[in-house]
PDB file of C-alpha atoms and ligand atoms in Angstrom:
ATOM      1  CA  MET Y1433      76.765  75.379  88.409  1.00 51.00           C
ATOM      2  CA  ARG Y1434      79.615  77.481  87.063  1.00 71.00           C
ATOM      3  CA  ALA Y1435      78.695  79.816  84.265  1.00 74.00           C
ATOM      4  CA  ASN Y1436      80.896  79.541  81.187  1.00 89.00           C
ATOM      5  CA  ILE Y1437      80.387  82.567  79.011  1.00 94.00           C
ATOM      6  CA  THR Y1438      81.693  82.884  75.475  1.00 94.00           C
ATOM      7  CA  ASP Y1439      79.428  85.604  74.083  1.00 95.00           C
ATOM      8  CA  PRO Y1440      81.044  89.063  74.523  1.00 95.00           C
ATOM      9  CA  THR Y1441      77.715  90.830  74.989  1.00 96.00           C
ATOM     10  CA  GLU Y1442      76.696  88.459  77.749  1.00 96.00           C
ATOM     11  CA  ALA Y1443      80.152  88.834  79.319  1.00 97.00           C
ATOM     12  CA  GLN Y1444      79.714  92.614  79.395  1.00 97.00           C
ATOM     13  CA  THR Y1445      76.303  92.303  81.044  1.00 97.00           C
ATOM     14  CA  ARG Y1446      77.496  89.856  83.686  1.00 96.00           C
ATOM     15  CA  LEU Y1447      80.635  91.844  84.488  1.00 97.00           C
ATOM     16  CA  ARG Y1448      78.631  95.067  84.823  1.00 97.00           C
ATOM     17  CA  GLU Y1449      76.194  93.340  87.212  1.00 97.00           C
ATOM     18  CA  LEU Y1450      79.029  91.852  89.248  1.00 97.00           C
ATOM     19  CA  PHE Y1451      80.944  95.120  89.640  1.00 97.00           C
ATOM     20  CA  ASN Y1452      77.696  96.942  90.519  1.00 96.00           C
ATOM     21  CA  GLY Y1453      77.134  94.459  93.328  1.00 96.00           C
ATOM     22  CA  HIS Y1454      80.559  94.784  94.953  1.00 96.00           C
ATOM     23  CA  ARG Y1455      82.602  97.495  96.651  1.00 96.00           C
ATOM     24  CA  ARG Y1456      86.093  96.029  97.078  1.00 97.00           C
ATOM     25  CA  ALA Y1457      86.670  94.397  93.729  1.00 98.00           C
ATOM     26  CA  VAL Y1458      90.212  93.577  92.668  1.00 98.00           C
ATOM     27  CA  PHE Y1459      91.398  92.891  89.135  1.00 98.00           C
ATOM     28  CA  PHE Y1460      94.396  90.629  88.643  1.00 97.00           C
ATOM     29  CA  GLY Y1461      95.746  90.750  85.104  1.00 96.00           C
ATOM     30  CA  GLY Y1462      98.415  89.236  82.928  1.00 93.00           C
ATOM     31  CA  ALA Y1463      99.902  89.640  79.473  1.00 90.00           C
ATOM     32  CA  GLY Y1464      96.549  89.128  77.734  1.00 92.00           C
ATOM     33  CA  VAL Y1465      95.394  92.504  79.035  1.00 95.00           C
ATOM     34  CA  SER Y1466      98.172  94.224  77.088  1.00 93.00           C
ATOM     35  CA  THR Y1467      98.135  92.142  73.931  1.00 89.00           C
ATOM     36  CA  ALA Y1468      94.852  93.898  73.134  1.00 87.00           C
ATOM     37  CA  SER Y1469      96.938  97.097  73.104  1.00 91.00           C
ATOM     38  CA  GLY Y1470      99.364  95.555  70.645  1.00 86.00           C
ATOM     39  CA  ILE Y1471     102.025  94.617  73.182  1.00 86.00           C
ATOM     40  CA  PRO Y1472     103.265  91.079  72.506  1.00 76.00           C
ATOM     41  CA  ASP Y1473     103.628  88.631  75.353  1.00 73.00           C
ATOM     42  CA  PHE Y1474     107.416  88.634  75.352  1.00 63.00           C
ATOM     43  CA  ARG Y1475     107.497  85.565  77.583  1.00 59.00           C
ATOM     44  CA  SER Y1476     105.854  83.493  74.914  1.00 59.00           C
ATOM     45  CA  VAL Y1477     108.050  81.939  72.276  1.00 52.00           C
ATOM     46  CA  ASP Y1478     107.893  83.981  69.104  1.00 55.00           C
ATOM     47  CA  GLY Y1479     109.718  83.154  65.903  1.00 45.00           C
ATOM     48  CA  LEU Y1480     110.444  86.823  65.316  1.00 50.00           C
ATOM     49  CA  TYR Y1481     112.718  86.955  68.336  1.00 53.00           C
ATOM     50  CA  HIS Y1482     114.748  84.072  67.045  1.00 54.00           C
ATOM     51  CA  GLN Y1483     115.232  85.854  63.736  1.00 59.00           C
ATOM     52  CA  GLN Y1484     116.280  89.147  65.301  1.00 72.00           C
ATOM     53  CA  PHE Y1485     118.146  88.019  68.416  1.00 78.00           C
ATOM     54  CA  ALA Y1486     120.644  85.254  69.027  1.00 81.00           C
ATOM     55  CA  TYR Y1487     118.995  84.144  72.287  1.00 86.00           C
ATOM     56  CA  PRO Y1488     115.452  83.147  73.273  1.00 82.00           C
ATOM     57  CA  PRO Y1489     113.466  85.767  75.234  1.00 81.00           C
ATOM     58  CA  GLU Y1490     113.597  83.796  78.478  1.00 82.00           C
ATOM     59  CA  THR Y1491     117.406  83.943  78.326  1.00 89.00           C
ATOM     60  CA  MET Y1492     117.521  87.651  77.537  1.00 89.00           C
ATOM     61  CA  LEU Y1493     115.075  88.366  80.359  1.00 90.00           C
ATOM     62  CA  SER Y1494     117.302  86.789  82.997  1.00 94.00           C
ATOM     63  CA  HIS Y1495     119.372  88.544  85.610  1.00 97.00           C
ATOM     64  CA  GLU Y1496     122.425  86.608  84.482  1.00 97.00           C
ATOM     65  CA  PHE Y1497     122.028  87.884  80.913  1.00 97.00           C
ATOM     66  CA  TYR Y1498     121.682  91.458  82.196  1.00 97.00           C
ATOM     67  CA  GLU Y1499     124.950  91.025  84.090  1.00 97.00           C
ATOM     68  CA  THR Y1500     126.936  89.202  81.412  1.00 97.00           C
ATOM     69  CA  HIS Y1501     125.478  90.540  78.113  1.00 97.00           C
ATOM     70  CA  THR Y1502     124.415  94.007  79.242  1.00 98.00           C
ATOM     71  CA  GLY Y1503     124.482  95.618  75.797  1.00 97.00           C
ATOM     72  CA  GLU Y1504     122.404  92.861  74.215  1.00 95.00           C
ATOM     73  CA  PHE Y1505     120.049  93.000  77.181  1.00 96.00           C
ATOM     74  CA  PHE Y1506     119.430  96.711  76.590  1.00 97.00           C
ATOM     75  CA  ALA Y1507     118.951  96.131  72.847  1.00 95.00           C
ATOM     76  CA  PHE Y1508     116.180  93.634  73.629  1.00 92.00           C
ATOM     77  CA  TYR Y1509     114.785  95.862  76.368  1.00 94.00           C
ATOM     78  CA  ARG Y1510     114.608  98.887  74.082  1.00 95.00           C
ATOM     79  CA  GLN Y1511     113.262  97.057  71.049  1.00 90.00           C
ATOM     80  CA  LYS Y1512     110.853  94.568  72.590  1.00 87.00           C
ATOM     81  CA  MET Y1513     109.929  95.570  76.128  1.00 90.00           C
ATOM     82  CA  ILE Y1514     109.500  99.335  75.969  1.00 92.00           C
ATOM     83  CA  ALA Y1515     106.402 100.118  73.913  1.00 89.00           C
ATOM     84  CA  LEU Y1516     105.777 103.828  74.322  1.00 90.00           C
ATOM     85  CA  GLY Y1517     103.365 103.928  71.390  1.00 90.00           C
ATOM     86  CA  ALA Y1518     100.919 101.520  73.056  1.00 93.00           C
ATOM     87  CA  ARG Y1519      97.678 102.981  74.387  1.00 96.00           C
ATOM     88  CA  PRO Y1520      95.328 101.649  77.075  1.00 97.00           C
ATOM     89  CA  ASN Y1521      92.470  99.526  75.755  1.00 97.00           C
ATOM     90  CA  ARG Y1522      88.906  99.242  77.035  1.00 97.00           C
ATOM     91  CA  CYS Y1523      89.935  96.893  79.835  1.00 98.00           C
ATOM     92  CA  HIS Y1524      92.418  99.423  81.231  1.00 98.00           C
ATOM     93  CA  THR Y1525      90.030 102.366  80.934  1.00 98.00           C
ATOM     94  CA  LYS Y1526      87.055 100.490  82.420  1.00 98.00           C
ATOM     95  CA  LEU Y1527      89.128  99.436  85.428  1.00 98.00           C
ATOM     96  CA  ALA Y1528      90.171 103.058  85.985  1.00 98.00           C
ATOM     97  CA  GLU Y1529      86.492 104.093  85.783  1.00 98.00           C
ATOM     98  CA  LEU Y1530      85.528 101.436  88.310  1.00 98.00           C
ATOM     99  CA  GLU Y1531      88.212 102.651  90.712  1.00 98.00           C
ATOM    100  CA  ARG Y1532      86.983 106.245  90.427  1.00 98.00           C
ATOM    101  CA  ALA Y1533      83.438 104.996  91.060  1.00 97.00           C
ATOM    102  CA  GLY Y1534      84.560 103.395  94.342  1.00 96.00           C
ATOM    103  CA  VAL Y1535      83.906  99.868  93.141  1.00 97.00           C
ATOM    104  CA  LEU Y1536      87.423  98.629  92.472  1.00 98.00           C
ATOM    105  CA  SER Y1537      90.039  98.835  95.224  1.00 98.00           C
ATOM    106  CA  ALA Y1538      93.150  97.731  93.322  1.00 98.00           C
ATOM    107  CA  VAL Y1539      94.678  96.344  90.168  1.00 98.00           C
ATOM    108  CA  VAL Y1540      97.352  93.669  90.505  1.00 97.00           C
ATOM    109  CA  THR Y1541      99.290  93.195  87.283  1.00 97.00           C
ATOM    110  CA  GLN Y1542     102.063  91.079  85.860  1.00 94.00           C
ATOM    111  CA  ASN Y1543     102.572  93.621  83.082  1.00 95.00           C
ATOM    112  CA  ILE Y1544     105.383  96.152  83.048  1.00 95.00           C
ATOM    113  CA  ASP Y1545     104.002  98.610  80.500  1.00 96.00           C
ATOM    114  CA  GLY Y1546     102.335 101.121  82.834  1.00 97.00           C
ATOM    115  CA  LEU Y1547      99.116 101.081  80.795  1.00 98.00           C
ATOM    116  CA  HIS Y1548      96.865 100.881  83.879  1.00 98.00           C
ATOM    117  CA  GLN Y1549      98.372 104.126  85.196  1.00 98.00           C
ATOM    118  CA  ALA Y1550      98.154 105.645  81.711  1.00 97.00           C
ATOM    119  CA  ALA Y1551      94.425 104.870  81.796  1.00 98.00           C
ATOM    120  CA  GLY Y1552      94.093 106.613  85.168  1.00 98.00           C
ATOM    121  CA  SER Y1553      94.273 103.784  87.718  1.00 98.00           C
ATOM    122  CA  LYS Y1554      95.929 104.853  90.993  1.00 98.00           C
ATOM    123  CA  GLN Y1555      96.214 101.705  93.097  1.00 98.00           C
ATOM    124  CA  VAL Y1556      98.286  99.413  90.907  1.00 98.00           C
ATOM    125  CA  TRP Y1557     100.501  96.641  92.246  1.00 98.00           C
ATOM    126  CA  GLU Y1558     103.073  95.858  89.572  1.00 97.00           C
ATOM    127  CA  LEU Y1559     104.359  92.398  90.464  1.00 95.00           C
ATOM    128  CA  HIS Y1560     107.027  92.459  87.750  1.00 94.00           C
ATOM    129  CA  GLY Y1561     107.914  96.144  87.980  1.00 97.00           C
ATOM    130  CA  SER Y1562     107.760  98.733  85.214  1.00 97.00           C
ATOM    131  CA  VAL Y1563     109.792  99.855  82.218  1.00 97.00           C
ATOM    132  CA  HIS Y1564     108.932 103.402  83.271  1.00 97.00           C
ATOM    133  CA  ARG Y1565     111.397 103.244  86.166  1.00 98.00           C
ATOM    134  CA  ASN Y1566     115.082 102.703  85.409  1.00 98.00           C
ATOM    135  CA  ILE Y1567     117.084 103.054  88.565  1.00 98.00           C
ATOM    136  CA  CYS Y1568     120.735 103.890  89.219  1.00 98.00           C
ATOM    137  CA  ALA Y1569     122.221 101.130  91.345  1.00 97.00           C
ATOM    138  CA  ARG Y1570     124.578 103.658  92.958  1.00 98.00           C
ATOM    139  CA  CYS Y1571     122.536 106.787  93.758  1.00 98.00           C
ATOM    140  CA  GLY Y1572     118.949 105.686  93.163  1.00 98.00           C
ATOM    141  CA  ALA Y1573     118.160 108.319  90.528  1.00 98.00           C
ATOM    142  CA  VAL Y1574     115.256 107.196  88.327  1.00 98.00           C
ATOM    143  CA  GLN Y1575     115.069 107.623  84.548  1.00 98.00           C
ATOM    144  CA  ASP Y1576     111.924 107.073  82.501  1.00 97.00           C
ATOM    145  CA  ALA Y1577     111.555 104.786  79.487  1.00 97.00           C
ATOM    146  CA  ALA Y1578     111.822 107.669  76.999  1.00 97.00           C
ATOM    147  CA  TRP Y1579     115.242 108.561  78.432  1.00 98.00           C
ATOM    148  CA  VAL Y1580     116.447 104.966  77.988  1.00 98.00           C
ATOM    149  CA  LEU Y1581     115.239 104.921  74.376  1.00 97.00           C
ATOM    150  CA  GLU Y1582     116.849 108.267  73.589  1.00 97.00           C
ATOM    151  CA  ASP Y1583     120.082 107.089  75.203  1.00 97.00           C
ATOM    152  CA  GLY Y1584     120.117 104.155  72.748  1.00 97.00           C
ATOM    153  CA  ARG Y1585     118.946 106.041  69.684  1.00 96.00           C
ATOM    154  CA  GLU Y1586     122.213 105.616  67.769  1.00 97.00           C
ATOM    155  CA  ASP Y1587     123.111 102.211  69.164  1.00 97.00           C
ATOM    156  CA  PRO Y1588     120.393 100.146  70.867  1.00 95.00           C
ATOM    157  CA  ARG Y1589     123.142  98.105  72.536  1.00 96.00           C
ATOM    158  CA  HIS Y1590     124.550 101.191  74.242  1.00 97.00           C
ATOM    159  CA  ILE Y1591     124.748 100.603  77.994  1.00 98.00           C
ATOM    160  CA  PRO Y1592     123.108 103.518  79.810  1.00 98.00           C
ATOM    161  CA  VAL Y1593     124.803 105.173  82.765  1.00 98.00           C
ATOM    162  CA  CYS Y1594     123.256 107.417  85.388  1.00 98.00           C
ATOM    163  CA  PRO Y1595     123.258 111.070  84.243  1.00 97.00           C
ATOM    164  CA  VAL Y1596     123.657 112.111  87.892  1.00 97.00           C
ATOM    165  CA  CYS Y1597     126.560 109.968  89.107  1.00 98.00           C
ATOM    166  CA  GLY Y1598     127.664 107.717  86.224  1.00 97.00           C
ATOM    167  CA  GLY Y1599     126.508 104.568  88.013  1.00 98.00           C
ATOM    168  CA  PRO Y1600     124.941 101.534  86.304  1.00 97.00           C
ATOM    169  CA  ILE Y1601     121.238 101.661  85.481  1.00 97.00           C
ATOM    170  CA  LYS Y1602     118.965  98.681  86.057  1.00 98.00           C
ATOM    171  CA  PRO Y1603     115.389  98.646  84.789  1.00 98.00           C
ATOM    172  CA  ASP Y1604     112.928  98.230  87.673  1.00 98.00           C
ATOM    173  CA  VAL Y1605     111.702  95.049  86.017  1.00 97.00           C
ATOM    174  CA  VAL Y1606     111.806  91.659  87.716  1.00 96.00           C
ATOM    175  CA  LEU Y1607     114.016  89.440  85.568  1.00 95.00           C
ATOM    176  CA  TYR Y1608     114.216  85.665  85.704  1.00 92.00           C
ATOM    177  CA  GLY Y1609     116.439  84.795  88.643  1.00 94.00           C
ATOM    178  CA  GLU Y1610     115.334  87.859  90.622  1.00 95.00           C
ATOM    179  CA  ALA Y1611     112.953  87.944  93.569  1.00 94.00           C
ATOM    180  CA  LEU Y1612     109.721  89.892  93.525  1.00 94.00           C
ATOM    181  CA  ASP Y1613     109.623  93.068  95.614  1.00 95.00           C
ATOM    182  CA  ASP Y1614     108.305  92.083  99.083  1.00 95.00           C
ATOM    183  CA  ARG Y1615     106.441  95.364  99.524  1.00 97.00           C
ATOM    184  CA  VAL Y1616     104.609  94.887  96.220  1.00 97.00           C
ATOM    185  CA  VAL Y1617     103.731  91.248  96.945  1.00 95.00           C
ATOM    186  CA  GLU Y1618     102.422  92.169 100.402  1.00 96.00           C
ATOM    187  CA  GLY Y1619     100.325  94.987  98.943  1.00 97.00           C
ATOM    188  CA  ALA Y1620      98.898  92.707  96.278  1.00 97.00           C
ATOM    189  CA  LEU Y1621      98.146  89.980  98.817  1.00 96.00           C
ATOM    190  CA  ALA Y1622      96.424  92.417 101.168  1.00 97.00           C
ATOM    191  CA  ALA Y1623      94.269  93.751  98.339  1.00 98.00           C
ATOM    192  CA  ILE Y1624      93.288  90.261  97.185  1.00 97.00           C
ATOM    193  CA  ALA Y1625      92.667  89.023 100.741  1.00 97.00           C
ATOM    194  CA  SER Y1626      90.260  91.894 101.454  1.00 97.00           C
ATOM    195  CA  ALA Y1627      88.494  91.793  98.081  1.00 98.00           C
ATOM    196  CA  ASP Y1628      84.824  90.860  97.802  1.00 98.00           C
ATOM    197  CA  LEU Y1629      85.102  90.188  94.036  1.00 98.00           C
ATOM    198  CA  LEU Y1630      88.216  88.996  92.219  1.00 98.00           C
ATOM    199  CA  VAL Y1631      88.379  89.157  88.446  1.00 98.00           C
ATOM    200  CA  VAL Y1632      91.412  87.449  86.950  1.00 96.00           C
ATOM    201  CA  GLY Y1633      92.106  88.246  83.323  1.00 95.00           C
ATOM    202  CA  GLY Y1634      94.570  87.639  80.536  1.00 92.00           C
ATOM    203  CA  THR Y1635      96.769  85.229  82.433  1.00 89.00           C
ATOM    204  CA  SER Y1636      97.212  81.505  82.051  1.00 83.00           C
ATOM    205  CA  LEU Y1637      97.594  81.321  85.865  1.00 83.00           C
ATOM    206  CA  VAL Y1638     100.510  78.960  85.432  1.00 78.00           C
ATOM    207  CA  VAL Y1639     103.460  81.233  86.163  1.00 72.00           C
ATOM    208  CA  TYR Y1640     104.469  82.027  89.713  1.00 70.00           C
ATOM    209  CA  PRO Y1641     103.164  83.992  91.567  1.00 72.00           C
ATOM    210  CA  ALA Y1642      99.845  84.178  89.751  1.00 71.00           C
ATOM    211  CA  ALA Y1643      98.749  80.680  90.613  1.00 75.00           C
ATOM    212  CA  GLY Y1644      99.429  81.166  94.321  1.00 86.00           C
ATOM    213  CA  LEU Y1645      98.041  84.675  94.767  1.00 89.00           C
ATOM    214  CA  ILE Y1646      94.418  83.892  94.023  1.00 89.00           C
ATOM    215  CA  ARG Y1647      94.374  81.358  96.857  1.00 90.00           C
ATOM    216  CA  TYR Y1648      94.387  84.316  99.257  1.00 94.00           C
ATOM    217  CA  PHE Y1649      91.018  85.457  97.937  1.00 95.00           C
ATOM    218  CA  GLY Y1650      88.262  85.032 100.510  1.00 95.00           C
ATOM    219  CA  GLY Y1651      85.425  86.964  98.853  1.00 97.00           C
ATOM    220  CA  ASP Y1652      82.268  85.572  97.351  1.00 95.00           C
ATOM    221  CA  THR Y1653      82.902  85.632  93.603  1.00 97.00           C
ATOM    222  CA  LEU Y1654      85.937  84.655  91.541  1.00 96.00           C
ATOM    223  CA  VAL Y1655      85.792  85.300  87.805  1.00 97.00           C
ATOM    224  CA  ILE Y1656      88.401  84.149  85.302  1.00 95.00           C
ATOM    225  CA  VAL Y1657      88.488  85.872  81.921  1.00 95.00           C
ATOM    226  CA  ASN Y1658      90.822  84.105  79.519  1.00 91.00           C
ATOM    227  CA  ARG Y1659      90.687  82.927  75.937  1.00 86.00           C
ATOM    228  CA  ASP Y1660      92.066  79.512  76.862  1.00 85.00           C
ATOM    229  CA  PRO Y1661      91.370  77.232  79.845  1.00 87.00           C
ATOM    230  CA  THR Y1662      93.577  77.704  82.921  1.00 87.00           C
ATOM    231  CA  PRO Y1663      94.561  75.153  85.590  1.00 87.00           C
ATOM    232  CA  GLN Y1664      92.573  77.194  88.145  1.00 87.00           C
ATOM    233  CA  ASP Y1665      89.267  77.165  86.250  1.00 90.00           C
ATOM    234  CA  SER Y1666      87.710  74.782  88.779  1.00 89.00           C
ATOM    235  CA  LEU Y1667      88.090  77.490  91.463  1.00 90.00           C
ATOM    236  CA  ALA Y1668      86.114  80.053  89.470  1.00 93.00           C
ATOM    237  CA  ASP Y1669      82.459  80.935  89.989  1.00 95.00           C
ATOM    238  CA  MET Y1670      82.306  82.270  86.458  1.00 95.00           C
ATOM    239  CA  LEU Y1671      84.460  81.626  83.400  1.00 96.00           C
ATOM    240  CA  ILE Y1672      84.519  84.080  80.542  1.00 96.00           C
ATOM    241  CA  SER Y1673      86.356  82.991  77.426  1.00 94.00           C
ATOM    242  CA  CYS Y1674      86.356  85.871  74.989  1.00 91.00           C
ATOM    243  CA  ASP Y1675      88.554  88.855  74.170  1.00 92.00           C
ATOM    244  CA  ILE Y1676      89.183  90.705  77.422  1.00 95.00           C
ATOM    245  CA  ALA Y1677      89.064  94.211  75.976  1.00 95.00           C
ATOM    246  CA  GLU Y1678      85.704  93.314  74.459  1.00 95.00           C
ATOM    247  CA  ALA Y1679      84.392  91.800  77.687  1.00 96.00           C
ATOM    248  CA  PHE Y1680      85.212  95.049  79.531  1.00 97.00           C
ATOM    249  CA  ASP Y1681      83.555  97.256  76.946  1.00 96.00           C
ATOM    250  CA  PHE Y1682      80.494  97.828  79.109  1.00 95.00           C
TER     251      PHE Y1682
HETATM  252 ZN1   ZN E1248     123.370 107.595  89.948  1.00 84.74          ZN
END
């Protein structure tokens, strides 16, 4: 029978036991991993956005909006998507520890905040890209998030141009209407397919490609850590429904 754990202390014990018993664990995380670091899930509808911006987040996060309302796109990007003050939480730091210990082989994430790398993780597949890479469409020069913020310090709607060649800069973030990077998807799939333990956390498992990716898992134990039920819960060997940063505080 599937275990359904709600007590954080029990979740910590079970997760510690599971990771101790595996050598190719993979963690697959979504927005819930970062909300514990104070980063809002910008894909969820939030009244604040409607007060501050004239368009809903899903519109402003589309490729078409980037092309047609570039200044407003960068205002949203700078004010809502880049969160340089955020720090890794216990989930991020524990995953980095597990990688160093040779237990965890990769992190697959839907988040774009770079917090896994900030915590020390090396093998991170960023399905939706990262705000820490902002790439010139003409020459390929890469600017970090701090540069983009500084460039918009006086006017957040200012459209950044490449300091090397003057070309247009596009955040390396997968917007609605854009395809995922094949190399990243293949890397994530390979990691999941060769994993012996898969822990999925902080994602509703509704949005593509999350729902499809876990079907490639062929290991012995699938754990889902999420506050709310997901449509994939029946596939899990263990369900943990408590705060993810707390569950990983072991
Ligand atoms: Zn350039």
